[in-house]
GROMACS .gro file of C-alpha atoms in nm:
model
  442
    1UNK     CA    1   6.455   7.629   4.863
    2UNK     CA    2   6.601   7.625   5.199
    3UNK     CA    3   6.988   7.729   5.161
    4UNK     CA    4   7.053   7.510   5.452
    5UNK     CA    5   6.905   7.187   5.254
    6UNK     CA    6   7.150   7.254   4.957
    7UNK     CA    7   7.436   7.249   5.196
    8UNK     CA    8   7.326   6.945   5.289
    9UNK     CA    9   7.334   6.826   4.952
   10UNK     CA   10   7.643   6.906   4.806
   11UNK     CA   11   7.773   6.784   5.136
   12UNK     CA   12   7.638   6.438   5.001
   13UNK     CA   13   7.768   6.475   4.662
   14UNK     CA   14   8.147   6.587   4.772
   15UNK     CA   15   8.157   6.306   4.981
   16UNK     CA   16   7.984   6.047   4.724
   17UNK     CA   17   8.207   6.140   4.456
   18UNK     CA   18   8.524   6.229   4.668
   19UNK     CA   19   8.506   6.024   4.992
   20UNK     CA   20   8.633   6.385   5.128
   21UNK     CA   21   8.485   6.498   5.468
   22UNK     CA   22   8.298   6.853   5.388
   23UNK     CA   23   8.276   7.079   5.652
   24UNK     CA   24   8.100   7.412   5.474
   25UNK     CA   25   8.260   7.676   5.595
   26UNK     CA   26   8.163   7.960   5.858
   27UNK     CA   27   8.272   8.262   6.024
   28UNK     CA   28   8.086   8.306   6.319
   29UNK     CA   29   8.286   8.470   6.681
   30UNK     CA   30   8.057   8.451   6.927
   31UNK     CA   31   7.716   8.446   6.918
   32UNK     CA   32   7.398   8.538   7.188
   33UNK     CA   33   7.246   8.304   7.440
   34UNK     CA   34   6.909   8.302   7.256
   35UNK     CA   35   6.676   8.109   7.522
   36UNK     CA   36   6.376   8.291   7.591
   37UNK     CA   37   6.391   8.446   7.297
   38UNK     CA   38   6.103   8.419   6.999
   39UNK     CA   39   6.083   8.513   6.604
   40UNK     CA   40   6.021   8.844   6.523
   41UNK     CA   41   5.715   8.864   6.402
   42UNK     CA   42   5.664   8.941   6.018
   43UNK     CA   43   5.381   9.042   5.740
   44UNK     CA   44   5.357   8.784   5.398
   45UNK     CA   45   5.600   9.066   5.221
   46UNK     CA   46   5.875   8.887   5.508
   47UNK     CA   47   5.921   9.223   5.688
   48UNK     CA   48   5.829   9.321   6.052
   49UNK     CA   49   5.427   9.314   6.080
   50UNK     CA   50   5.301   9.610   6.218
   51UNK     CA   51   4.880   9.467   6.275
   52UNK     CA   52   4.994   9.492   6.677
   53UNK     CA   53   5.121   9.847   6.717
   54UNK     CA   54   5.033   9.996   7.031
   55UNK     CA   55   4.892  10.369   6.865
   56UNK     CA   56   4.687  10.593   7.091
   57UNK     CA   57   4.446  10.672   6.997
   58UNK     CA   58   4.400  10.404   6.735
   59UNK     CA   59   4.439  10.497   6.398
   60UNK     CA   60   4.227  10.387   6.084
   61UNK     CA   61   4.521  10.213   5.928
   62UNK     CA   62   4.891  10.219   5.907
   63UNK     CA   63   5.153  10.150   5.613
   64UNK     CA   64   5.535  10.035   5.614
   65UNK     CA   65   5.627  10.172   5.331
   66UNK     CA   66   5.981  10.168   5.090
   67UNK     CA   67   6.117  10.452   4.931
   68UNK     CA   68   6.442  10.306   4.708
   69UNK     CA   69   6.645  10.542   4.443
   70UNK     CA   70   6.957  10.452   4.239
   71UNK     CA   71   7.121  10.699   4.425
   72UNK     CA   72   7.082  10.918   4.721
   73UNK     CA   73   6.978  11.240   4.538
   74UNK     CA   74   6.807  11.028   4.233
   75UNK     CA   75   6.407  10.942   4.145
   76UNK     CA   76   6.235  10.726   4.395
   77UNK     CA   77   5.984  10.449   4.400
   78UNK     CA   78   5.717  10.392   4.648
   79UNK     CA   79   5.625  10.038   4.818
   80UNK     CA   80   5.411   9.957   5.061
   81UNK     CA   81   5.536   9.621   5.302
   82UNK     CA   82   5.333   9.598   5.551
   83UNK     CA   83   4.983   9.729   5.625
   84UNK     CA   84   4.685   9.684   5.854
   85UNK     CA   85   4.352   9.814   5.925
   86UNK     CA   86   4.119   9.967   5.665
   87UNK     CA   87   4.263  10.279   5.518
   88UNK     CA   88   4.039  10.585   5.567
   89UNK     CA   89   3.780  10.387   5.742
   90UNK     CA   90   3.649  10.688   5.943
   91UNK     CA   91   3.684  10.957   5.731
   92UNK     CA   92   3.395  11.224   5.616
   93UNK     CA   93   3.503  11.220   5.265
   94UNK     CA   94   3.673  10.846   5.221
   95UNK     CA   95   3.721  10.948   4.850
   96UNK     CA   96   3.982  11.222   4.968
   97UNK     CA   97   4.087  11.060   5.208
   98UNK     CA   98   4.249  10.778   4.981
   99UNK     CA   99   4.357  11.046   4.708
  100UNK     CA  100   4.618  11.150   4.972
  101UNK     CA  101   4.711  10.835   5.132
  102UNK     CA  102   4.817  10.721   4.741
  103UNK     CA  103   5.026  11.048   4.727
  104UNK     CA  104   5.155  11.023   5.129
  105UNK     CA  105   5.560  11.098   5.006
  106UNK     CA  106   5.848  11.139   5.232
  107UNK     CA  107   6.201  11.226   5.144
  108UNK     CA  108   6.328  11.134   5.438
  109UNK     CA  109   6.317  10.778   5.655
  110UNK     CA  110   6.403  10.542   5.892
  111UNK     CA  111   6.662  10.243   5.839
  112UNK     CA  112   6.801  10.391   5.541
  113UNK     CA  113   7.050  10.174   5.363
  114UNK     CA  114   7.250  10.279   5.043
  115UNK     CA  115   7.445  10.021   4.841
  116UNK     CA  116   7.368   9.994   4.441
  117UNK     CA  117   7.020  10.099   4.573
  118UNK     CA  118   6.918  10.309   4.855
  119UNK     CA  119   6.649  10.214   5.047
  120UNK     CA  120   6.446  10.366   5.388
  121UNK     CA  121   6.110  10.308   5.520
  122UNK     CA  122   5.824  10.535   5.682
  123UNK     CA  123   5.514  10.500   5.810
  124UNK     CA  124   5.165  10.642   5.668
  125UNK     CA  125   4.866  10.634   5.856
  126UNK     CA  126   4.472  10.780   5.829
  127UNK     CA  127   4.293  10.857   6.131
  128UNK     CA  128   3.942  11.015   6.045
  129UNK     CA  129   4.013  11.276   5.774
  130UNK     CA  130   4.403  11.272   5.851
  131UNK     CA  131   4.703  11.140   5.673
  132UNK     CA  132   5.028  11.165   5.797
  133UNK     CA  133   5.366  11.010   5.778
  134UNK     CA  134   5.598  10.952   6.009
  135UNK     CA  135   6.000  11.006   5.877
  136UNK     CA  136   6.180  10.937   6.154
  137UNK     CA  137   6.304  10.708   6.527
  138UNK     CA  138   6.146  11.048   6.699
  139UNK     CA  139   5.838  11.089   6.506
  140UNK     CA  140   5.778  10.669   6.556
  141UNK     CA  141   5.822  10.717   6.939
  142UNK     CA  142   5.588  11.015   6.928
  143UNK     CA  143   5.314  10.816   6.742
  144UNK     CA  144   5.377  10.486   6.962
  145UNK     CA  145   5.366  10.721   7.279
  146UNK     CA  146   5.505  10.421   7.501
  147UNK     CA  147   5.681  10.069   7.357
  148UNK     CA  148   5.370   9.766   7.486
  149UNK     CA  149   5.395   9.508   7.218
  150UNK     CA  150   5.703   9.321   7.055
  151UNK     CA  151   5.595   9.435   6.730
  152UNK     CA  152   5.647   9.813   6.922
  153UNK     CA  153   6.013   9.716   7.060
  154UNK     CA  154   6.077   9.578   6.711
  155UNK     CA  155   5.974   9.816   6.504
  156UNK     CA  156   6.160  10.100   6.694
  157UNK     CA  157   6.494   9.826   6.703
  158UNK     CA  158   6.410   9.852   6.308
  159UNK     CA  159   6.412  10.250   6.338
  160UNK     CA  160   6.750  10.275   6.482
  161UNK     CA  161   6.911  10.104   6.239
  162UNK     CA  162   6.917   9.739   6.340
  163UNK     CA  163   6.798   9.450   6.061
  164UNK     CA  164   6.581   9.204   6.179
  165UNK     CA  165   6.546   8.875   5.932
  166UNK     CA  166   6.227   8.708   5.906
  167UNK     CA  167   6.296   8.335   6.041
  168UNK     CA  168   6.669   8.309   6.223
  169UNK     CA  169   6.675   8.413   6.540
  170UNK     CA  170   7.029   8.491   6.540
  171UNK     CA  171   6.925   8.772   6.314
  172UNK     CA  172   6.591   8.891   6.432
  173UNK     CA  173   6.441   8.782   6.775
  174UNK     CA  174   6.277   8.922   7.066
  175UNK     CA  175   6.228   8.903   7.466
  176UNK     CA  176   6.030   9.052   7.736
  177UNK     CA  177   6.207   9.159   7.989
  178UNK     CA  178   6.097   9.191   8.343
  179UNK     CA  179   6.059   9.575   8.348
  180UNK     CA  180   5.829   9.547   8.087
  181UNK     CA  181   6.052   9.620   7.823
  182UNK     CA  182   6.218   9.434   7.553
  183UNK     CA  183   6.538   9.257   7.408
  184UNK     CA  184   6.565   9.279   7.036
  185UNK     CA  185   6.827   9.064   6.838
  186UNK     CA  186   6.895   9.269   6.533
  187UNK     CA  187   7.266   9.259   6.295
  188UNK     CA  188   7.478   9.518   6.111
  189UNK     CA  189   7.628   9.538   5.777
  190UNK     CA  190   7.755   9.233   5.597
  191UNK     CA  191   7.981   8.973   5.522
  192UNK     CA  192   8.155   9.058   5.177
  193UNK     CA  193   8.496   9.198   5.104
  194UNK     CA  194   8.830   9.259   5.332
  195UNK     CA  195   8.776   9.378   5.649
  196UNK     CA  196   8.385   9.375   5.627
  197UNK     CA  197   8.157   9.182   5.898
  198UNK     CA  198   7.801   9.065   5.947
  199UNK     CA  199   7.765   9.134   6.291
  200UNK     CA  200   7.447   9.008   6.548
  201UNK     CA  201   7.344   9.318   6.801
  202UNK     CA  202   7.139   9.266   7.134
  203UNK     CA  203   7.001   9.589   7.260
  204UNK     CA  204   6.718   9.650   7.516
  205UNK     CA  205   6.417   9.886   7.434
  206UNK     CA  206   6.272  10.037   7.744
  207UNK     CA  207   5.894  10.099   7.790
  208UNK     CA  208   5.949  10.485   7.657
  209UNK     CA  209   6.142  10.329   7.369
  210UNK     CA  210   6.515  10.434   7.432
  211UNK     CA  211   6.767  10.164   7.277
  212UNK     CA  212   7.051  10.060   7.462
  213UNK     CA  213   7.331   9.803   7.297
  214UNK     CA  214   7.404   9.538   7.560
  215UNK     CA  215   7.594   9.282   7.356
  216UNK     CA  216   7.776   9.247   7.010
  217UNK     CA  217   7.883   8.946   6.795
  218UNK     CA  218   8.049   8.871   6.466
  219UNK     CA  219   7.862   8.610   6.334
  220UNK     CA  220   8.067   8.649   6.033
  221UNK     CA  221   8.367   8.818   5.877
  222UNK     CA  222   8.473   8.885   5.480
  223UNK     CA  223   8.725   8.730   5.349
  224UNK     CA  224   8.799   8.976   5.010
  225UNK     CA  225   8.548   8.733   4.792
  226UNK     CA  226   8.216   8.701   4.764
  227UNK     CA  227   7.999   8.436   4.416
  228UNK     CA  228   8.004   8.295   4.033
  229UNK     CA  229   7.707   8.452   3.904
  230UNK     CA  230   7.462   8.411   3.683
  231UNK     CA  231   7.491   8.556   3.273
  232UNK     CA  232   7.263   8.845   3.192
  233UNK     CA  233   7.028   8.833   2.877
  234UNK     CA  234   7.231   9.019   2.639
  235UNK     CA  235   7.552   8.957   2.744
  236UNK     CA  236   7.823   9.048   2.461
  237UNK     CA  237   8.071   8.712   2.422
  238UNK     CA  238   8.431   8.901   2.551
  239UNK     CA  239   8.728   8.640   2.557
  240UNK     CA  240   8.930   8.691   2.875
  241UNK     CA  241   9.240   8.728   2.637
  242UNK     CA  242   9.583   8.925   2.747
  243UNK     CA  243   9.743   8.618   2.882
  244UNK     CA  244   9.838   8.277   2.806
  245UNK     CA  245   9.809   8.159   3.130
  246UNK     CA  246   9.528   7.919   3.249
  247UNK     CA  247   9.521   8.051   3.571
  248UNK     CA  248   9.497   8.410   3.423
  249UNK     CA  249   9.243   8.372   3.193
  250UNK     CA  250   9.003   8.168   3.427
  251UNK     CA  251   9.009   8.415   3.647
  252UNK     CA  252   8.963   8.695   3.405
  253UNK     CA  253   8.650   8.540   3.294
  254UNK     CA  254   8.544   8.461   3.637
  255UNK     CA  255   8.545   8.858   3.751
  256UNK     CA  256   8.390   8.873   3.346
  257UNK     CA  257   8.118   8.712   3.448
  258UNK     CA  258   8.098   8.834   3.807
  259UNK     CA  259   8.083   9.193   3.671
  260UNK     CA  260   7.824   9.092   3.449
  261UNK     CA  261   7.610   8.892   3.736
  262UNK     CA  262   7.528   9.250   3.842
  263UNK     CA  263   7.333   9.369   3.556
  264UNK     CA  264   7.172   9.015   3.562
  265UNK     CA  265   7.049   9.000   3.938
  266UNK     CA  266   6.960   9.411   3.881
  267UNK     CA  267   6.777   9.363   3.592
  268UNK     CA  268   6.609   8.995   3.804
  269UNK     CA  269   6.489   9.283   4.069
  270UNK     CA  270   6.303   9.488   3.801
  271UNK     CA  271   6.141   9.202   3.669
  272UNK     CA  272   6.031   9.007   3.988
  273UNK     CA  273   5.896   9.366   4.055
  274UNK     CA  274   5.722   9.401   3.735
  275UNK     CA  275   5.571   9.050   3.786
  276UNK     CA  276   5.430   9.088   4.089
  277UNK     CA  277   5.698   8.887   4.315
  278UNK     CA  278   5.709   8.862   4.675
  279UNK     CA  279   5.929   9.154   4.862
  280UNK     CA  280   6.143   8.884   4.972
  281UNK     CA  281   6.211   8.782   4.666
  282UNK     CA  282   6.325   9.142   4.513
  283UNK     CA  283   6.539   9.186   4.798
  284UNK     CA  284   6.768   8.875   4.773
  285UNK     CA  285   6.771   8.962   4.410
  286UNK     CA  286   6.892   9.317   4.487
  287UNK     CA  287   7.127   9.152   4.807
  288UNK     CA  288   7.285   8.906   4.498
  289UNK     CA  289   7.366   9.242   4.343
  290UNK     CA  290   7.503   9.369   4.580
  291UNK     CA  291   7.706   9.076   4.626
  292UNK     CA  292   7.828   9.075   4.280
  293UNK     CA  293   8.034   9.382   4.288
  294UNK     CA  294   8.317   9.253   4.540
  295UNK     CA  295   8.301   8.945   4.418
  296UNK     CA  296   8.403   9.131   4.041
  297UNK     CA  297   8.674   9.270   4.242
  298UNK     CA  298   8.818   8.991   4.435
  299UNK     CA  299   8.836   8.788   4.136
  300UNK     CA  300   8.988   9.076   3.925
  301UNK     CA  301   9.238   9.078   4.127
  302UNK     CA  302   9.291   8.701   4.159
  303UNK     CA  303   9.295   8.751   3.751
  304UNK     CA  304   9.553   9.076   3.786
  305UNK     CA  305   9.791   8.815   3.968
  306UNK     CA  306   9.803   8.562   3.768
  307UNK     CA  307   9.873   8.822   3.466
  308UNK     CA  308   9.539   8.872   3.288
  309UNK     CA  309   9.303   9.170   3.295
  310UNK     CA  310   8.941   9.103   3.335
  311UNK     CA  311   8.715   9.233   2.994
  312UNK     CA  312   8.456   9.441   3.130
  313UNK     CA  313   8.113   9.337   3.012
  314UNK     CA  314   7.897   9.421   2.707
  315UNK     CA  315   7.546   9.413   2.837
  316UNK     CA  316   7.260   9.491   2.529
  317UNK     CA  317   6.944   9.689   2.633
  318UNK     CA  318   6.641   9.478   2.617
  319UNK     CA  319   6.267   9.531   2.720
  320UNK     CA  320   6.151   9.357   3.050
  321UNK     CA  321   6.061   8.995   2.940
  322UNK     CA  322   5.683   8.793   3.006
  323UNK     CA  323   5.685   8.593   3.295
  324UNK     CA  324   5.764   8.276   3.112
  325UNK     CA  325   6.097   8.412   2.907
  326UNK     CA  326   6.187   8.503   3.280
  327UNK     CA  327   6.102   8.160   3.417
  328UNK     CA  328   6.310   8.015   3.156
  329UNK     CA  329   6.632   8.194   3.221
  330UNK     CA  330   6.646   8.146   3.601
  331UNK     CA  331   6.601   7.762   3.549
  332UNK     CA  332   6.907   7.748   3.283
  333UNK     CA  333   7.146   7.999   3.491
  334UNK     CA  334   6.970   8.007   3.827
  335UNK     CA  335   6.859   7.608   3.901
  336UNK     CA  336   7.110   7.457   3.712
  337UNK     CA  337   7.426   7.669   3.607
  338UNK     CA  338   7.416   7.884   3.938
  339UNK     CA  339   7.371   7.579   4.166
  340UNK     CA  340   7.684   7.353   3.971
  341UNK     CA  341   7.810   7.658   4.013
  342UNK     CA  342   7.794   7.644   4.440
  343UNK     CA  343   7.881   7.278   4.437
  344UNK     CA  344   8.192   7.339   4.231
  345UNK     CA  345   8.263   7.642   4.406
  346UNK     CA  346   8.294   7.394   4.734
  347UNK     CA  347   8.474   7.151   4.608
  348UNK     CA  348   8.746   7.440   4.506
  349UNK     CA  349   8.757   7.568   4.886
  350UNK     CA  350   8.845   7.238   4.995
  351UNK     CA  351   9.148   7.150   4.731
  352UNK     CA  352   9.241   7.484   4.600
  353UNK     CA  353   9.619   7.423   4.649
  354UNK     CA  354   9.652   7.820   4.596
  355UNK     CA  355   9.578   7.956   4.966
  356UNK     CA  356   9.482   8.313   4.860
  357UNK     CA  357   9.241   8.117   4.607
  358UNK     CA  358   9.104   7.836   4.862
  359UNK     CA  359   9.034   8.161   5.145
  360UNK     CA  360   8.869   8.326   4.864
  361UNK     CA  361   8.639   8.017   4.727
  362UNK     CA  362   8.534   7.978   5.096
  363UNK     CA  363   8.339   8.295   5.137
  364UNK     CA  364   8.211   8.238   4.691
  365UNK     CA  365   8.105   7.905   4.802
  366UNK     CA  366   7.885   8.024   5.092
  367UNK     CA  367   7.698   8.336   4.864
  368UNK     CA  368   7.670   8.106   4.554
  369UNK     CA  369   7.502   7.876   4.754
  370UNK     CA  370   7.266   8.172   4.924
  371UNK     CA  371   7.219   8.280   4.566
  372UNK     CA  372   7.149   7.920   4.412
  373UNK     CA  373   6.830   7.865   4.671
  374UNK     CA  374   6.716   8.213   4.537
  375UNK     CA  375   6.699   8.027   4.223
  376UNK     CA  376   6.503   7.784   4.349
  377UNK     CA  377   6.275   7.971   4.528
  378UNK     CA  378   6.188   8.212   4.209
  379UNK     CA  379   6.098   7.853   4.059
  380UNK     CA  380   5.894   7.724   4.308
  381UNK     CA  381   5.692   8.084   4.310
  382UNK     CA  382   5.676   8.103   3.912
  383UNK     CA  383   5.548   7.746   3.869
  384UNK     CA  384   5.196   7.799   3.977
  385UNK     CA  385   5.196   8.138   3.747
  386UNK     CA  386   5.281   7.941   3.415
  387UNK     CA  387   5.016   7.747   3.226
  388UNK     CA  388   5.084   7.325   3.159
  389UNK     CA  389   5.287   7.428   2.851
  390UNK     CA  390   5.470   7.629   3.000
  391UNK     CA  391   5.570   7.445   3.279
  392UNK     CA  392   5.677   7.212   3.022
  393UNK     CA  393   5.923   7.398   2.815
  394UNK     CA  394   6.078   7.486   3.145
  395UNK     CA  395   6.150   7.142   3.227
  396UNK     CA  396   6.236   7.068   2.893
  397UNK     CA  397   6.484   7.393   2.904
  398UNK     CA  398   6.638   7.271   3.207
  399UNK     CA  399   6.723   6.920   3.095
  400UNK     CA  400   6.891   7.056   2.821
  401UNK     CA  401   7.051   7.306   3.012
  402UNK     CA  402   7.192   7.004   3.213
  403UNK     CA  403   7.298   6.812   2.917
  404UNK     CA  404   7.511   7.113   2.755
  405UNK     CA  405   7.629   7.158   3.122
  406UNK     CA  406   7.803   6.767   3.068
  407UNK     CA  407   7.929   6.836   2.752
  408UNK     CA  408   8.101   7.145   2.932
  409UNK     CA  409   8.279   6.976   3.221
  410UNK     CA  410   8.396   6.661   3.022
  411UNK     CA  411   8.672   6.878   2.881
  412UNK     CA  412   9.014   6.822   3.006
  413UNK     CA  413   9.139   7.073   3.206
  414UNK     CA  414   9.429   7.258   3.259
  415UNK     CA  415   9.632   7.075   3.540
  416UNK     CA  416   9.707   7.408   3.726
  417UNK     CA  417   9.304   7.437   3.717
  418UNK     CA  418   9.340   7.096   3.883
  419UNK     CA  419   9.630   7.143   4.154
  420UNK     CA  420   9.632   7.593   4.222
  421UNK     CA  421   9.218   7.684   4.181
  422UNK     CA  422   9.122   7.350   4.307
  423UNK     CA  423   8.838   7.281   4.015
  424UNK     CA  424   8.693   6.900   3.972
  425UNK     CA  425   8.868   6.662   3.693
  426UNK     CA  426   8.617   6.600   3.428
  427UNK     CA  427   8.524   6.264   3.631
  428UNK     CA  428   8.489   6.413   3.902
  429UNK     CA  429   8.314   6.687   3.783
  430UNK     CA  430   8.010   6.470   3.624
  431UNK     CA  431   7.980   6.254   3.930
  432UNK     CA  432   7.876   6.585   4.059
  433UNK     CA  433   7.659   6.638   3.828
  434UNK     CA  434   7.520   6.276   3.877
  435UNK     CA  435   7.421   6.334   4.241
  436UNK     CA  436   7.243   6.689   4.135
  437UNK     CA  437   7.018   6.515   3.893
  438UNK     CA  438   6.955   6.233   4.080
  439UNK     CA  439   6.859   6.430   4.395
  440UNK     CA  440   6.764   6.794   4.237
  441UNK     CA  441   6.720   6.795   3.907
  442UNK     CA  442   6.545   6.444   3.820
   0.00000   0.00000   0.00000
């Protein structure tokens, strides 16, 4: 689901239920004159395509391929993203030929990227009997030889350590520029924590393929928070004890359950993985991850404040689930728990009395939401896998996930809950949930 059309909804239901003007926050500085500009183009995986590479002399085939480890020194897994051509097409002995194109390894790569995982890319390519790889921004410009083709200027943008997203030209676009080079729109790091920012890069890739920066933008900043996430299979019940305060112990088993929304979203990765899942897909599952562990620590100390100390989680081993036990759990804490979860989160960053709380719930509000149309989109891409019963007992699951969901919010609250973390009254709260099952859920 587009992110953009959620924000649109809970827009609707804040002001149906609150007559409260929502403007959804963001964070953006500046940003690039984009006219003239075009989408990057990108393979079905969503990364850069690489059918329009301008090799000389033309090689059989070529691979984009992922090498991602726990850790920098740790065991790593193999992808490939991207491809085109036919692999070995020209070779004497094909058979052979293939035998070392499956066993083409690198150690070392371009864009490399280390957070909970580490990631980097390389290319592989057969030319007659030859397979080779190609590690690094020099090797690339070797094998190009000169930069002719936007998928050339992108792809060496890519190699110097610029990310290009698939659909948003603020975050990956391109240009030809009258020289016969290129401008690429690329960004660096991210938007998540104190003192952290997303920020939008324009640099120009000559015709021999040096990169020169010519403008920078903050299209975002962090705030110090980041989103309520979803519950992990085999999560341990804690109580967020240690305090008698409301305030305390809501946030204690907010950064409870943040903590624990990284071995959920990690363990989401494997599976989507194991499944078959788009690359897209894996990758906002890892990026939720990632996510998670600020957000654990903003809301720690949010708890820390207030007098409590967050229980870490209890998370039980369990084997990688069938497709359908996996379907079921993203449409009870995914479609309908995680996206509540956004909506509420809103309405908190409007009324939060508390101002470290309402800055906070700003930036939670913005990645729950992100995270909430990740739910939706594993649900739209599972549906056509499950058979008719199946599909079933996954709307059946998610109506009752909805109903315990009512039951949850009609509580009375805590007025601090109220008035300082700016959560909906029970009224409130299920006129919420009214306009999500009349527009979403229904």
């Amino acid at each position: 689901m587009n992110t953009n059309r959620l924000r649109h909804l809970f827009s609707r239901a804040l002001r149906t239920s609150l007559a409260t003007p929502l403007v959804l926050a963001g964070c953006g500085t500046g940003h690039t004159d984009l006219r003239g500009y075009s989408a990057i183009e990108c393979s079905p995986q969503r990364l850069l395509a690489i059918n329009d590479l301008s090799i000389q002399p033309a090689a059989d085939s070529v691979e984009l391929r992922a090498i991602t480890s726990y850790d920098r020194e740790g065991p790593a897994s193999y992808e490939t993203r991207a491809s085109t051509g036919q692999a070995c097409a020209t070779a004497t002995d094909p058979a052979a030929c293939q035998t070392a194109l499956e066993e083409a390894r690198s150690h070392d790569g371009f864009f490399a990227t280390c957070t909970l995982l580490c990631t980097k890319y390389f290319l592989a390519t057969t030319r007659g009997d030859e397979v080779k790889t190609w590690t690094s921004l020099q090797e690339l410009k070797a094998l190009l030889g000169s930069v002719e083709t936007r998928q050339d200027a992108a792809l060496v943008a890519f190699a110097s350590g610029y990310e290009l997203t698939c659909g948003d030209l603020e975050r990956g676009a391109v240009k030809r520029n009258p020289d016969g080079g290129y401008n690429i729109v690329g960004t660096k790091g991210f938007a998540c924590g104190e003192g952290s920012d997303l920020t939008q890069h324009v640099v120009r890739v000559s015709p021999n393929g040096d990169v020169t920066e010519v403008e920078k933008h903050v299209l975002e900043r962090g705030t110090g928070a980041c989103a309520v996430g979803r519950r992990p299979v085999g999560l341990g019940g804690t109580a967020a004890g240690g305090c008698e305060d409301a305030l305390g112990q809501h946030f204690a088993q907010t950064a409870h359950l943040e903590a624990a929304s990284i071995h959920a979203f990690l363990r989401l990765r494997e599976e989507l993985a194991l499944h078959g899942a788009e690359a897209a897909l894996q990758d906002a599952a890892l990026a939720s991850a990632v996510d998670e562990v600020l957000h654990a620590e903003v809301t720690g100390r949010l708890a820390r404040r207030y007098g409590a100390t967050p229980p870490p989680p209890a998370v039980a081993a369990v084997p990688p689930r069938p497709l359908a036990d996996v379907a079921l759990d993203n449409a009870v804490e995914g479609c309908v728990r995680e996206t509540y979860g956004a909506l509420v989160a809103h309405h908190q960053a409007l009324h939060a009395r508390d101002a470290e709380v309402r800055e906070a719930m700003v930036r939670i509000a913005e990645d729950e939401t992100r995270h909430a149309g990740l739910s939706w989109d594993i649900d739209r891409w599972v549906c056509s896998r499950l058979s008719a019963p199946e599909q079933s007992a996954l709307r059946e699951a998610r109506k009752r996930a909805v109903a315990l969901l009512r039951a949850e919010v009609a509580a009375p609250l805590d007025s601090a809950l109220v008035t300082e973390a700016g959560l909906p009254t029970p009224e409130v709260a299920l006129a919420l949930l009214d306009t999500l099952e009349q527009e979403l859920w229904a």
